[in-house]
Short mmCIF file of C-alpha atoms in Angstrom, two decimals:
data_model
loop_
_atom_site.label_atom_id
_atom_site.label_comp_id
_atom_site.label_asym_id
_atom_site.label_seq_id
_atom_site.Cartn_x
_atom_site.Cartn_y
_atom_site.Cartn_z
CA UNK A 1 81.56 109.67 188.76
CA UNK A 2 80.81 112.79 190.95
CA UNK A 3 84.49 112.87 191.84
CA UNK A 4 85.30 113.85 188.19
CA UNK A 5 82.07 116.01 187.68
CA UNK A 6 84.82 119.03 187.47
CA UNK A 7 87.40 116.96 185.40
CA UNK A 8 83.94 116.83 182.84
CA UNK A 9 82.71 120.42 183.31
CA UNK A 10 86.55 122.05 182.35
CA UNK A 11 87.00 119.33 179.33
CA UNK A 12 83.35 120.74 178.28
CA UNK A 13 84.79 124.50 178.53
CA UNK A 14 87.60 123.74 176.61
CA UNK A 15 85.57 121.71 174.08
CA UNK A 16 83.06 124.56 173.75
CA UNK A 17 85.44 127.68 173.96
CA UNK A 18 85.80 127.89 169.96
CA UNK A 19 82.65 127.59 169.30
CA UNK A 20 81.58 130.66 171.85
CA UNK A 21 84.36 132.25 170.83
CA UNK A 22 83.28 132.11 166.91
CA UNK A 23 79.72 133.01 167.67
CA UNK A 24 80.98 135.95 170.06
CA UNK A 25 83.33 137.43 167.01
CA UNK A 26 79.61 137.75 165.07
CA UNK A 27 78.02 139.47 167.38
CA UNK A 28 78.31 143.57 168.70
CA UNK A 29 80.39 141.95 171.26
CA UNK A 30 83.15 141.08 168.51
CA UNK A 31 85.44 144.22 169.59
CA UNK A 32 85.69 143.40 173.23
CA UNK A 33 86.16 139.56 172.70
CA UNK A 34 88.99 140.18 170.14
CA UNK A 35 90.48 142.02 173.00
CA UNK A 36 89.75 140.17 176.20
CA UNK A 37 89.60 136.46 175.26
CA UNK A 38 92.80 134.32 173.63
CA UNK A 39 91.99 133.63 170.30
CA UNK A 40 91.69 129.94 169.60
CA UNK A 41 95.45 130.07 168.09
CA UNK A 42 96.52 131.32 171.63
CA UNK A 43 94.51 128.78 173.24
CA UNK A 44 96.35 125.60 170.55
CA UNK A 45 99.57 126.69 172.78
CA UNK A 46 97.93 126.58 175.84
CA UNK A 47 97.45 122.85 174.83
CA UNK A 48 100.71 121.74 174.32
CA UNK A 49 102.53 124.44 176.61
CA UNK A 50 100.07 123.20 179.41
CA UNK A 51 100.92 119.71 178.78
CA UNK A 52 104.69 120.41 178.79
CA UNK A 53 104.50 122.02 182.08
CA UNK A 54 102.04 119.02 183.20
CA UNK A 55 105.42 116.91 182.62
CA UNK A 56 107.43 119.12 184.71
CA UNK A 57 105.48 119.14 187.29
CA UNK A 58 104.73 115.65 187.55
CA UNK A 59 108.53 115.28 188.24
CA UNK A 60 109.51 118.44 189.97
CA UNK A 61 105.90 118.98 191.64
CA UNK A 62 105.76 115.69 192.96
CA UNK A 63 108.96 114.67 194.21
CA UNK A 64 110.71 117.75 194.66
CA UNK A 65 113.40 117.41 191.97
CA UNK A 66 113.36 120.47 190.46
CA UNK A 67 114.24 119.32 186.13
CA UNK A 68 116.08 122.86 184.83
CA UNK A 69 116.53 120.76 181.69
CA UNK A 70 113.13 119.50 180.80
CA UNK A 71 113.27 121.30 177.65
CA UNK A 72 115.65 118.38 176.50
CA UNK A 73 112.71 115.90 176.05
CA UNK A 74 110.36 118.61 174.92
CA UNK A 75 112.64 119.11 172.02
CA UNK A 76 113.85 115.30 171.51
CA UNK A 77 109.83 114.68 170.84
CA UNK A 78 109.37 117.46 168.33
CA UNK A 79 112.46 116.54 166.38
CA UNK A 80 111.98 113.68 166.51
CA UNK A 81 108.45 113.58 164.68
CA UNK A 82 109.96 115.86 162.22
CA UNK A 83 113.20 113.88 160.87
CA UNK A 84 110.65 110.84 161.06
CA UNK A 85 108.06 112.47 158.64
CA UNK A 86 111.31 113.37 156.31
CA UNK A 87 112.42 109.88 156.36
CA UNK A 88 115.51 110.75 158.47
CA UNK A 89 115.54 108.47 161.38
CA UNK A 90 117.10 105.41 160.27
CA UNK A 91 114.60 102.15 160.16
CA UNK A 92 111.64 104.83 160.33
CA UNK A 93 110.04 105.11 156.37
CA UNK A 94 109.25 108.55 155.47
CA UNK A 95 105.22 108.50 155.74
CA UNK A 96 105.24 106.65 158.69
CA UNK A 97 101.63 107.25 160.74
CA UNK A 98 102.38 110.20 162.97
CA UNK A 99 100.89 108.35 166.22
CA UNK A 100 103.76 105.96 165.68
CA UNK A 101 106.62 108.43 165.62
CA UNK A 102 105.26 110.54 168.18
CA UNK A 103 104.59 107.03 170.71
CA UNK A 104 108.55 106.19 169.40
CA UNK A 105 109.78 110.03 170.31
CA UNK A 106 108.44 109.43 173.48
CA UNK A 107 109.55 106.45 174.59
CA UNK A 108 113.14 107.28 173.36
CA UNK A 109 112.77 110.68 175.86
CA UNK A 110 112.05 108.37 178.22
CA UNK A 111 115.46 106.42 177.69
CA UNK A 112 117.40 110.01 177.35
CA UNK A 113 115.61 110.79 180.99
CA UNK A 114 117.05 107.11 182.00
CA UNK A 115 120.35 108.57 181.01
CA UNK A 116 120.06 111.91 182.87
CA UNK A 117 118.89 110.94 185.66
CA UNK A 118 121.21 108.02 186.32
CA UNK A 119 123.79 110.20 186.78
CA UNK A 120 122.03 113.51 188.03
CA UNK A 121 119.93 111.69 190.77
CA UNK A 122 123.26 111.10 192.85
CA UNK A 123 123.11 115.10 193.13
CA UNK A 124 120.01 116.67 195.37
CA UNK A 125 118.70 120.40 195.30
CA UNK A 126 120.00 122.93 193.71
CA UNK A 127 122.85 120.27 192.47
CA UNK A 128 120.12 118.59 190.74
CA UNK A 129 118.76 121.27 188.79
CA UNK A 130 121.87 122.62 186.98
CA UNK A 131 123.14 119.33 186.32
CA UNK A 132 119.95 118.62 184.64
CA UNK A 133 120.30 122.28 182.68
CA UNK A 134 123.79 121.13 181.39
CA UNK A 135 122.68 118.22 180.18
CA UNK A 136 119.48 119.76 178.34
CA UNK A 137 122.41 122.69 177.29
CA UNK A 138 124.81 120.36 175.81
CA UNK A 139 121.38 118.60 173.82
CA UNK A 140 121.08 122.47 172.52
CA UNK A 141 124.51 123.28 171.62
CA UNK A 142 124.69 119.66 169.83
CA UNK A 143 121.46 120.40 168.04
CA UNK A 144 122.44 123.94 166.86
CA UNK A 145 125.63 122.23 164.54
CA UNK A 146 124.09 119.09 163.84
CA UNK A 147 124.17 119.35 159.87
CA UNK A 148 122.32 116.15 159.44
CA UNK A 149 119.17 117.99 160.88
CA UNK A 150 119.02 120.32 158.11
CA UNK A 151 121.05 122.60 155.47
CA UNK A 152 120.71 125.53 158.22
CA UNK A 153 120.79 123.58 161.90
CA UNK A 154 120.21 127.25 163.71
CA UNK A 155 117.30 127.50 161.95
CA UNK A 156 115.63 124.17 162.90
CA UNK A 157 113.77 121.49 160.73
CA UNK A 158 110.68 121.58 158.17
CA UNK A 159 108.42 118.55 157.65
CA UNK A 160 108.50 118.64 153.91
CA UNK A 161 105.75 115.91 153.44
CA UNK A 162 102.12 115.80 153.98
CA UNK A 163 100.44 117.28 157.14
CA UNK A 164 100.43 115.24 160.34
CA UNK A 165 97.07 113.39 161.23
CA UNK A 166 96.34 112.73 165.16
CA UNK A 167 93.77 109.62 165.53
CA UNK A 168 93.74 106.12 164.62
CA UNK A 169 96.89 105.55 162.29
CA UNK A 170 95.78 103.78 158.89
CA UNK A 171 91.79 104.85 159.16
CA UNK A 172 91.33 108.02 157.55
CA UNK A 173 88.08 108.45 158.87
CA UNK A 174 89.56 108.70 162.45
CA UNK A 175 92.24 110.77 162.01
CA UNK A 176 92.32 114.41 161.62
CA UNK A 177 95.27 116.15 160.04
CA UNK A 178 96.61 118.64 162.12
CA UNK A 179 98.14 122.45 161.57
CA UNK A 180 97.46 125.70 160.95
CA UNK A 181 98.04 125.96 157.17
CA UNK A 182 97.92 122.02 156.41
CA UNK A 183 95.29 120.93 158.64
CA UNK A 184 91.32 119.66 157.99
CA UNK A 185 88.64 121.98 158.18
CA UNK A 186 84.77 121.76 158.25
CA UNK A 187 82.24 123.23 156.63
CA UNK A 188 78.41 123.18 157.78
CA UNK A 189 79.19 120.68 161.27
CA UNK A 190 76.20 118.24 160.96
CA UNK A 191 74.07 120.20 158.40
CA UNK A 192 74.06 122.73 161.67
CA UNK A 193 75.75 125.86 159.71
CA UNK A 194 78.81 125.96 162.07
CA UNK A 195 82.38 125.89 159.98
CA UNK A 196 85.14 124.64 161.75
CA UNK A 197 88.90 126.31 160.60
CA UNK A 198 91.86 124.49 160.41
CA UNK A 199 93.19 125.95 163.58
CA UNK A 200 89.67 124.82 165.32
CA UNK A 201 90.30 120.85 164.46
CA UNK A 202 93.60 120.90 165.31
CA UNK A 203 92.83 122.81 168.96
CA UNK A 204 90.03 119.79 169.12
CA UNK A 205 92.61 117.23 167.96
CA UNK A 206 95.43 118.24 170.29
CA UNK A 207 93.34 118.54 173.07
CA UNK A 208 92.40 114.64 172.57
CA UNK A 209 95.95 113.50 173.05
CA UNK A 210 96.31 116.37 176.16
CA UNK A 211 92.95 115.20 177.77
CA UNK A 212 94.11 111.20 177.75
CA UNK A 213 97.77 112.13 178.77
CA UNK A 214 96.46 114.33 181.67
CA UNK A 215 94.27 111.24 182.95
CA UNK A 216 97.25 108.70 182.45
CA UNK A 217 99.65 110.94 184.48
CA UNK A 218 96.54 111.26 187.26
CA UNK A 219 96.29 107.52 187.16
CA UNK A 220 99.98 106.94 187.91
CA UNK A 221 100.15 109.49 190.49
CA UNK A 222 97.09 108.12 192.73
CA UNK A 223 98.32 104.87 192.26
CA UNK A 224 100.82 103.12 194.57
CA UNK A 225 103.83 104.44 192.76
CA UNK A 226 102.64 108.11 192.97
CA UNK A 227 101.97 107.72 196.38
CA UNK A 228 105.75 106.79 197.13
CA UNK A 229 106.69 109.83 194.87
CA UNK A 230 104.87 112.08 197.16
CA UNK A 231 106.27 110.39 200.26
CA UNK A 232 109.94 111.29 198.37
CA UNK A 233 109.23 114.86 198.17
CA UNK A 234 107.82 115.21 202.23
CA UNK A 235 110.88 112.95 203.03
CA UNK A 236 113.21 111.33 201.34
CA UNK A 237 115.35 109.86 203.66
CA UNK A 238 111.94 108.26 205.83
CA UNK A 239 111.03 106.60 202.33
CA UNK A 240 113.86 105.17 202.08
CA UNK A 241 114.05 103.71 205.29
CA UNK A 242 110.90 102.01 205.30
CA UNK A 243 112.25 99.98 202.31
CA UNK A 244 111.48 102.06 199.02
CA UNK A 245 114.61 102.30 196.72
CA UNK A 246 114.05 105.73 195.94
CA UNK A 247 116.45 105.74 193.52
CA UNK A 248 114.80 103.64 191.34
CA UNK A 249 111.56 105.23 192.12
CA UNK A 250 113.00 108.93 190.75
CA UNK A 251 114.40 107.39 188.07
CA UNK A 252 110.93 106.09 186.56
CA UNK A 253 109.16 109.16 187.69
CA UNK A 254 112.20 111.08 185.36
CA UNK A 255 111.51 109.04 182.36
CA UNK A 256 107.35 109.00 182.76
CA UNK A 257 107.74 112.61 183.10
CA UNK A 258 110.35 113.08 179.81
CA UNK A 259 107.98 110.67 178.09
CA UNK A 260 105.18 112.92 178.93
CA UNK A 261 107.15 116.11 177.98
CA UNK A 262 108.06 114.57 174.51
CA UNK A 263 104.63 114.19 173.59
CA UNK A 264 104.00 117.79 174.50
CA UNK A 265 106.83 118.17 171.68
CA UNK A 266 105.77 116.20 168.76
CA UNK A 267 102.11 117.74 169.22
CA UNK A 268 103.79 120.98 168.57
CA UNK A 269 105.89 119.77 166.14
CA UNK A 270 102.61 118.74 164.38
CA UNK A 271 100.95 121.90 164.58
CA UNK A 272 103.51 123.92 163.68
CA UNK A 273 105.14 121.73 161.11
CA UNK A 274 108.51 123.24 161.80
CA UNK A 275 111.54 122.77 165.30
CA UNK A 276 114.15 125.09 166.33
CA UNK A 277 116.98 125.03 168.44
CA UNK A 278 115.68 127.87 170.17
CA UNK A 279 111.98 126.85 170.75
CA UNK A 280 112.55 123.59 171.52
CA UNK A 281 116.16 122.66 173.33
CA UNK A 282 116.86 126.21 174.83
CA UNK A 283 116.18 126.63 178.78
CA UNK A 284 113.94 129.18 178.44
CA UNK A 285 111.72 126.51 177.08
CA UNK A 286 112.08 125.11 180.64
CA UNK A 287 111.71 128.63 182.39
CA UNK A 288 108.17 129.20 180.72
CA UNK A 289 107.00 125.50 182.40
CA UNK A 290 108.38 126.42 185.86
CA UNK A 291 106.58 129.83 185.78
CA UNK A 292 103.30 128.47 184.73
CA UNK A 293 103.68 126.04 186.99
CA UNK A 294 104.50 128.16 189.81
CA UNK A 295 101.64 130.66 188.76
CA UNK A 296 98.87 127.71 188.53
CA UNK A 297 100.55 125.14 191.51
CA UNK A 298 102.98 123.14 192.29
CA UNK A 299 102.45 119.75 192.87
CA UNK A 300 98.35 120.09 191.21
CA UNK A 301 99.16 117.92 187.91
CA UNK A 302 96.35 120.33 186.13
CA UNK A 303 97.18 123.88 187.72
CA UNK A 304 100.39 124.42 185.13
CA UNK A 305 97.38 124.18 182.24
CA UNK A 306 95.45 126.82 184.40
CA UNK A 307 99.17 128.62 184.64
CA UNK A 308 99.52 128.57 181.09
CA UNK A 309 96.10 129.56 180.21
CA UNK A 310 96.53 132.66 182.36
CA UNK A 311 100.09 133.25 180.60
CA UNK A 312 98.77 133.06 177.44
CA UNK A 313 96.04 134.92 177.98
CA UNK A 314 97.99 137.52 179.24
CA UNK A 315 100.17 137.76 176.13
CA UNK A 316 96.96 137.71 173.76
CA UNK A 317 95.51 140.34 175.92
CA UNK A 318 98.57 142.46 175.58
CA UNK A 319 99.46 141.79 171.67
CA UNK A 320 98.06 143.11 168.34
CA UNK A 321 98.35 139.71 166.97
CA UNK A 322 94.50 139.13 167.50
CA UNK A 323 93.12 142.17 168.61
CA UNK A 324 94.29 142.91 171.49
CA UNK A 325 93.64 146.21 174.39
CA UNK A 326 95.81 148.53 172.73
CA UNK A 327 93.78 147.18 169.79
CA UNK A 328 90.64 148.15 171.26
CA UNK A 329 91.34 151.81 172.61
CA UNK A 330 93.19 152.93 169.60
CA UNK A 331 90.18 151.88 167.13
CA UNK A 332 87.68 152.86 170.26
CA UNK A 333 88.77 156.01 171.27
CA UNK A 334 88.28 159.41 168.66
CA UNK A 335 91.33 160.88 167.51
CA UNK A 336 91.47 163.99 170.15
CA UNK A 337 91.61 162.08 172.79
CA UNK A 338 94.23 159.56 171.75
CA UNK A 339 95.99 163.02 170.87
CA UNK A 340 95.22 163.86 173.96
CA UNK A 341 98.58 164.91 175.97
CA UNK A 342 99.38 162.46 179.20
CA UNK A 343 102.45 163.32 181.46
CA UNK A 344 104.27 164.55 178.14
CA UNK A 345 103.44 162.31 175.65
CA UNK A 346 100.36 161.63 173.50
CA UNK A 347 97.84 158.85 174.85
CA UNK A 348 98.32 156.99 171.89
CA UNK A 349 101.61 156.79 172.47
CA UNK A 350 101.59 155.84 175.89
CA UNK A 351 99.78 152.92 174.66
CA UNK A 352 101.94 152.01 172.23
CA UNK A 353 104.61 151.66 175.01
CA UNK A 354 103.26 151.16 178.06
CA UNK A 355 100.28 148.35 176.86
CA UNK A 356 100.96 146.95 173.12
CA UNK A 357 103.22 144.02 172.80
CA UNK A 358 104.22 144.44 177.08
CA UNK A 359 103.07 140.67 178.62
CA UNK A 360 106.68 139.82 179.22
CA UNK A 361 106.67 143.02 181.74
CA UNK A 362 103.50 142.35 183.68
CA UNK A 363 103.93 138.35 183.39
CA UNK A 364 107.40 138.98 185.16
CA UNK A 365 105.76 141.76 187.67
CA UNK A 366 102.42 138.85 188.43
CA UNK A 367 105.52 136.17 188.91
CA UNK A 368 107.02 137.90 191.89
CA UNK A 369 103.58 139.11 193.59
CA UNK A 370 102.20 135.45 193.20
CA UNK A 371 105.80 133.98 194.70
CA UNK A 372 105.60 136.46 197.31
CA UNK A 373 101.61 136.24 197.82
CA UNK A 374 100.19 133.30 196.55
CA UNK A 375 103.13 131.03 196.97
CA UNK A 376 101.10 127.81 196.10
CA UNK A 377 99.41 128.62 192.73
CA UNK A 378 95.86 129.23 191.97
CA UNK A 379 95.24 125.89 192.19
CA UNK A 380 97.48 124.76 195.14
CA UNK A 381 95.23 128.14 197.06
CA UNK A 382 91.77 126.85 195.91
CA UNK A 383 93.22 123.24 197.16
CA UNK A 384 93.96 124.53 200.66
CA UNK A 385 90.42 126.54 201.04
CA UNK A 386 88.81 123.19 200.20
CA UNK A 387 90.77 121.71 202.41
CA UNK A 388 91.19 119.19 200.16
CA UNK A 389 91.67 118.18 196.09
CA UNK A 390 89.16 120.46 194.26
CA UNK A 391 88.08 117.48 191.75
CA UNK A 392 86.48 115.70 195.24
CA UNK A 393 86.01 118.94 197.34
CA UNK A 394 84.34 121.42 194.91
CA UNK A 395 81.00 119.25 194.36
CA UNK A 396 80.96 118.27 198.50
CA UNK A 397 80.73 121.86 199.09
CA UNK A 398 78.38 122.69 196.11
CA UNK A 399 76.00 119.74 196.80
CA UNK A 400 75.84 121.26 200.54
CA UNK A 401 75.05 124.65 199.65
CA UNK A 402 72.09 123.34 197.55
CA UNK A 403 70.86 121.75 201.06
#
């Protein structure tokens, strides 16, 4: 139990983020939390972006395949949950429990992986990868002039029924319907005066099916199997010769990880109640998993959620969406100093270019100094100063500091 003491102690930050985050926004504080912590909508996409990047890396982190076309399942999941709540997939009723369709969009991800990788597996490095990406490109380009999708295939899908619930299919009482517009709220939690939004039960229902697929993943990769993964990526051709097929071995590992990566999918799908070519299939999908990844560890299982949460907290930071830093200084400095004149221009406008909307620039400019500088992630670094996994090394070294 003391070995998951920090697996408990992040699953209670997450669970009790909104709420400090809600009382925070009442308080004189308000201005500076608007503009220095993701709003809980920032923090829903760190849920199922961190998931999707948890499914990279479990294939890419742990054997040393890199998947360029992991946005292929990613999208199969999320389009697949939405043509099954239209009725679309044949043998699927329309009003099927979402649990259901999102278990079957899975699980036929995991046959698509079967498919990719029994044909890109015979190819190794670099090889690998873009065979992978012209799979997942071909998916996109099919996707994009598929008219049976919808009237306007560019444009993506709508679910056009009832919101999506997440919980025990067929018991009302344990299921919580999901998105931002469509989704359950609370008023008055447990006569205690605390409303929960929409966008607050869906952040706590996603989180539910991220928490239990994190742990499943974990499971798999200290078991037996995960161990012979890991012996793939130090050396494949020593694996092999003690006896492992290795073939077969990447081949599961491909189609837990697209399973994995679909679920990621249809949780978004949920949420957002709408799939696009272009947010779903397209590589850049992909790219946004390998740099979180990268930025929180390769090879961790959780650092691509820390990756993500630093991503998207970056972008919140940076945008007016929710407040926001340019936010802050335009409504908190007085009007003769944002007139102020800086190198030419005024210092309002400097914001307006140099801070407001700019993530993509510093994200890109963090990338490079954390590949050239911290080459192993924040959690792959805190790993190697613990000499050790930080789940089983953090409360060791606490426990002998309180000595």
């Amino acid at each position: 139990m003391r070995d998951h003491a920090v697996h408990a102690a992040v699953v209670v930050g997450f669970v009790l983020y909104p709420l400090v985050y809600e009382a925070l926004l009442e308080t004189g504080a308000a201005p500076f939390a608007e503009a220095f912590l993701p709003a809980v909508t920032f923090m829903v996409v760190v849920l199922y972006m961190g998931l999707f990047a948890m499914s990279f890396d479990f294939i890419s982190g742990y054997t040393g395949y890199l998947s360029f076309g992991h946005a292929a399942f990613f999208g199969t999941g999320g389009y697949f949950v939405v043509l099954a709540a239209n009725g679309q997939v044949p043998g699927i009723p329309g009003g099927t429990p979402f649990m259901f369709t999102l278990l079957l969009g899975a699980v036929l991800a995991g046959l698509l992986a079967l498919v990719i990788g029994s044909v890109s597996f015979r190819l190794t490095g670099v090889y690998f990868a873009m065979i992978t990406l012209g799979f997942a490109q071909v998916i996109y380009e099919l996707i994009r002039s598929w008219g049976y999708v919808s009237t306007n295939p560019t444009e993506g899908a709508t679910v056009s029924g009832d919101a999506l619930a997440i919980g025990v299919p067929y018991v009302d009482a344990l299921s919580l319907d999901v998105g931002r517009l469509t989704g359950e709220s609370v008023e008055n939690l447990l006569g205690l005066g605390v409303d929960l939004s929409t966008t607050v039960i869906s952040y706590y229902a996603l989180g539910i099916v991220v928490v239990a697929c994190y742990f499943a993943m974990q499971r798999i990769l200290h078991s037996p199997f995960g161990r012979v993964m890991v012996a793939i990526r130090e050396n494949e051709e020593r694996a092999r010769a003690v006896g492992y097929p290795t073939y077969r071995f990447k081949l599961a590992a491909f189609a837990i990880s697209g399973f994995f990566g679909a679920i990621a999918g249809g949780i978004f799908a949920a949420y957002s109640r709408s799939v696009a070519p272009d947010g779903t299939f397209y590589f850049l999908v992909t790219a946004d998993a390998l740099i979180t990844t990268i930025i929180g560890g390769f090879g961790t299982l959780a650092g691509p959620v820390y990756g993500t949460l630093f991503t998207q907290g970056l972008e919140d930071v940076l945008s007016t969406e929710s407040g926001g830093v340019a936010t802050l200084i335009r409504e908190g400095l007085p009007a003769s100093v944002l007139e102020a004149d800086l190198f030419g221009v005024s210092v309002e406008l400097f914001v307006n270019t140099a801070v407001d909307g700019r993530a993509p620039l510093y994200l890109g400019i963090i990338f490079v100094l954390f590949v050239l500088f911290v080459p192993n992630g924040i959690l792959g670094t805190l790993r190697d100063r613990l000499d050790g996994p930080v789940g089983e090394r953090l409360p060791e070294r606490l426990r002998r500091y309180r000595r």
